[in-house]
Tab-separated table of C-alpha atoms in Angstrom:
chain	number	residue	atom	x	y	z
A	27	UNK	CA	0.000	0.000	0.000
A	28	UNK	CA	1.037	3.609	-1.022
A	29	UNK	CA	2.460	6.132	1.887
A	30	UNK	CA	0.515	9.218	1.843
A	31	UNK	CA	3.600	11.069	0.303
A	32	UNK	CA	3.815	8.533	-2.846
A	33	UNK	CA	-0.205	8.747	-2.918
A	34	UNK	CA	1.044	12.459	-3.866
A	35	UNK	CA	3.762	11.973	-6.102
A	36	UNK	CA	1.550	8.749	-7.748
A	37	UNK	CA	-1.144	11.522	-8.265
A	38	UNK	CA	1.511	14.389	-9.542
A	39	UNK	CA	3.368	11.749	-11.655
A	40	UNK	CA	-0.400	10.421	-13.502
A	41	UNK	CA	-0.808	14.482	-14.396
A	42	UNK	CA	2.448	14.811	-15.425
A	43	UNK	CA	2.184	11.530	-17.867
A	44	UNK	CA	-0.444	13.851	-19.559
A	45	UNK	CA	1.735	16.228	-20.968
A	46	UNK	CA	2.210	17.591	-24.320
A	47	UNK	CA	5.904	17.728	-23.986
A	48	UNK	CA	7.288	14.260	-24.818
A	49	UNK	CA	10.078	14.821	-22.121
A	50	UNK	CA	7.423	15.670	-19.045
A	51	UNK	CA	5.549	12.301	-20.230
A	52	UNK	CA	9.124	10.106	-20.143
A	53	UNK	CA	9.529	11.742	-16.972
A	54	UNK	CA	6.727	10.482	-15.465
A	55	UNK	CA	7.571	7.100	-16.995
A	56	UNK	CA	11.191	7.224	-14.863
A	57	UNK	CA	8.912	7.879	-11.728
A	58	UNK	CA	5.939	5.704	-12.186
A	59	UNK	CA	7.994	2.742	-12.578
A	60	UNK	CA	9.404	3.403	-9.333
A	61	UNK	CA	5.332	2.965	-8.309
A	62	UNK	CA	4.517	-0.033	-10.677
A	63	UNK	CA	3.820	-2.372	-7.397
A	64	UNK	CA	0.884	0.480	-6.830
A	65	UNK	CA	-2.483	-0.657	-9.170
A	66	UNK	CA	-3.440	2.907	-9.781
A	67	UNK	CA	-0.198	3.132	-11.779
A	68	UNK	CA	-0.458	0.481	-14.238
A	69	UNK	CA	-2.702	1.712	-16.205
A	70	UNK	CA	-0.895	4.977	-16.944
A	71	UNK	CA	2.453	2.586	-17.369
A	72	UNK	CA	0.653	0.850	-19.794
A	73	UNK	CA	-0.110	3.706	-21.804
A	74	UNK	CA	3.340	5.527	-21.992
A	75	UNK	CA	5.127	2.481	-22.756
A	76	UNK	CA	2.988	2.570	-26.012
A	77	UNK	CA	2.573	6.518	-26.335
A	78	UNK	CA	1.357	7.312	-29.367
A	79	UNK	CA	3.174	10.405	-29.848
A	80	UNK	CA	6.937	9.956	-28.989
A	81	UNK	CA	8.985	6.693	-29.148
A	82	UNK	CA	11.314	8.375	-26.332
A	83	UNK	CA	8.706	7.992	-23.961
A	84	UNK	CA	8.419	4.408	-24.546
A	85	UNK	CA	12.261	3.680	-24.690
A	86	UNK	CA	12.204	5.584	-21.171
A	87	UNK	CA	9.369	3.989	-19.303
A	88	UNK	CA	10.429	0.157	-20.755
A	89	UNK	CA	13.504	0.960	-19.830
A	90	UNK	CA	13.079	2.253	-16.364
A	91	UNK	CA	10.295	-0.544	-15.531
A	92	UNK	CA	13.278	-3.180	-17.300
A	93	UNK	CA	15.664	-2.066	-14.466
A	94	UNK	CA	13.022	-3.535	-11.560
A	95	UNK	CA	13.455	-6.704	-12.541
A	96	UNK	CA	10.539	-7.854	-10.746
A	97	UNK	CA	7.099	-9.340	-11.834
A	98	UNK	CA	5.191	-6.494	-11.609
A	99	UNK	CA	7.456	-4.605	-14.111
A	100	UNK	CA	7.614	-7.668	-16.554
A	101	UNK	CA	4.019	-8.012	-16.358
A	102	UNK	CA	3.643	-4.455	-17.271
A	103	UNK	CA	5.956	-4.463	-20.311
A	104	UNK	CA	4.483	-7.501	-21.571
A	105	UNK	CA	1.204	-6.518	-21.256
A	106	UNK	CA	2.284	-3.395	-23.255
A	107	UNK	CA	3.493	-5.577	-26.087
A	108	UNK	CA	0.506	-7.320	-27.126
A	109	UNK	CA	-1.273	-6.272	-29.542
A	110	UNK	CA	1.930	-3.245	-30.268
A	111	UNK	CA	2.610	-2.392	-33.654
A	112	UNK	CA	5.614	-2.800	-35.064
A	113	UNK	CA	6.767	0.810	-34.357
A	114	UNK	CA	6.206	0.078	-30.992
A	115	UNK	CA	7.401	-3.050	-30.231
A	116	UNK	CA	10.969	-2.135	-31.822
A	117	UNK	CA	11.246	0.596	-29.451
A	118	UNK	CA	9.944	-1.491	-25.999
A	119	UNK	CA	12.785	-3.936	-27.691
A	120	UNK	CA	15.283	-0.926	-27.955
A	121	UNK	CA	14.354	-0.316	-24.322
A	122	UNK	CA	15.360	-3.943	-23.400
A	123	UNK	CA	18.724	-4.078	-25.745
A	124	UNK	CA	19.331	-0.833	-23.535
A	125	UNK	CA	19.118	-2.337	-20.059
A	126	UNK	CA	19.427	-6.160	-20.724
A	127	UNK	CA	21.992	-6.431	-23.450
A	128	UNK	CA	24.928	-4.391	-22.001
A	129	UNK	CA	27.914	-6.379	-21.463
A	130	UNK	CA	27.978	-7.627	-17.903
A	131	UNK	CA	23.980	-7.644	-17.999
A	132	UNK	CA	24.223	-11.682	-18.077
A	133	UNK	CA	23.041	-12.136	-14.417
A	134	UNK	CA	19.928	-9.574	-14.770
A	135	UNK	CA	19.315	-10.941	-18.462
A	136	UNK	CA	18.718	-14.334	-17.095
A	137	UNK	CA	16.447	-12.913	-13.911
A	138	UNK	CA	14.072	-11.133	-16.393
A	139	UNK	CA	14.311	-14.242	-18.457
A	140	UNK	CA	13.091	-16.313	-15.519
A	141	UNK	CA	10.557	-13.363	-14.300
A	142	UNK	CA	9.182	-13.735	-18.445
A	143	UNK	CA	8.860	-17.146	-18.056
A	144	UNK	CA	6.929	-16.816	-14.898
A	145	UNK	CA	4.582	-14.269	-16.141
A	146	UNK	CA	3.833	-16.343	-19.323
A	147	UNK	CA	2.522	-19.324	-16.866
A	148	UNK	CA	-0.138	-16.608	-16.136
A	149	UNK	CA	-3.943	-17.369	-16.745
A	150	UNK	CA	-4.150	-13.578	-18.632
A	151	UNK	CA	-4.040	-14.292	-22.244
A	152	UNK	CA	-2.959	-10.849	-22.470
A	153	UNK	CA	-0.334	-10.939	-20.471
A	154	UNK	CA	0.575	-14.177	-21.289
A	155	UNK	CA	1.213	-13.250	-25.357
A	156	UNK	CA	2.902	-10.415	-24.730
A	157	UNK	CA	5.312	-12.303	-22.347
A	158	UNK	CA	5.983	-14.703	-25.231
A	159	UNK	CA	7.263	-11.654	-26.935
A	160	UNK	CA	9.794	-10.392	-24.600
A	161	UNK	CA	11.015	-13.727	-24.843
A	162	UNK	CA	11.663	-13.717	-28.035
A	163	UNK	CA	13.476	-10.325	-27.587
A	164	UNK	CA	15.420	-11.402	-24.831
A	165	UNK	CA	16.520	-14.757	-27.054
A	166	UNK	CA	18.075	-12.622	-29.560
A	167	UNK	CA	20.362	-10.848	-26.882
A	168	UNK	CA	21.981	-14.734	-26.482
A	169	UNK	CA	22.003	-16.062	-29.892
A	170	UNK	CA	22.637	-19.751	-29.717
């Protein structure tokens, strides 16, 4: 459960992710994540990490929910890739290149491998689709 302080920031953060300015709505991507355990702010994750406007604000919010490694953040990102166009899904893929495919990533690569796995057990065909496809992104960072 949210303190009252991040009930404030979660509420600052959702108007900021309505911005014009491509920059204010990656912002609130970077600070969101942070929330991502908090259901009010899935939703608005959701939506930036397929804005329709700017692919920076999707590279930002994948990549800042990416460096959670945990199952809330997966679930988020791979709920965010199905049904993605193409434009999209290359830059939530850009996103994990960024933050996964660095050398000396190998450790947190396999973690979000595992977490993808886990997520694409889940009952939520949704979620479970787009899970598939972060696999598949996260097989061509360790070709065979």
């Amino acid at each position: 459960m949210a303190s009252e302080p991040s009930r404030a920031s979660l509420a600052a953060l959702i108007e900021q992710s309505r911005s014009n300015d491509y920059r204010d709505r990656a912002a609130a991507g970077r600070g969101l994540a942070d929330l991502a355990g908090v259901p009010e702010a899935v939703a608005t994750l959701r939506e930036l990490v397929r804005d329709p406007c700017d692919t920076h604000v999707i590279r930002v919010t994948a990549g800042a929910l990416l460096r959670r490694r945990d199952a809330e953040a997966v679930t988020i990102v791979a709920s965010a890739l199905t049904g993605a166009d193409p434009g999209h899904t290359d830059w939530i893929a850009a996103a994990v290149h960024d933050v996964l495919g660095a050398p000396g990533s190998l450790t947190h690569r396999r973690a979000s491998t595992a977490l993808a796995r886990a997520v694409a057990a889940e009952t939520d065909e949704c979620v479970v689709m787009g899970a598939r496809q972060l696999l598949d992104i996260l097989s061509e960072l360790d070709p065979p």
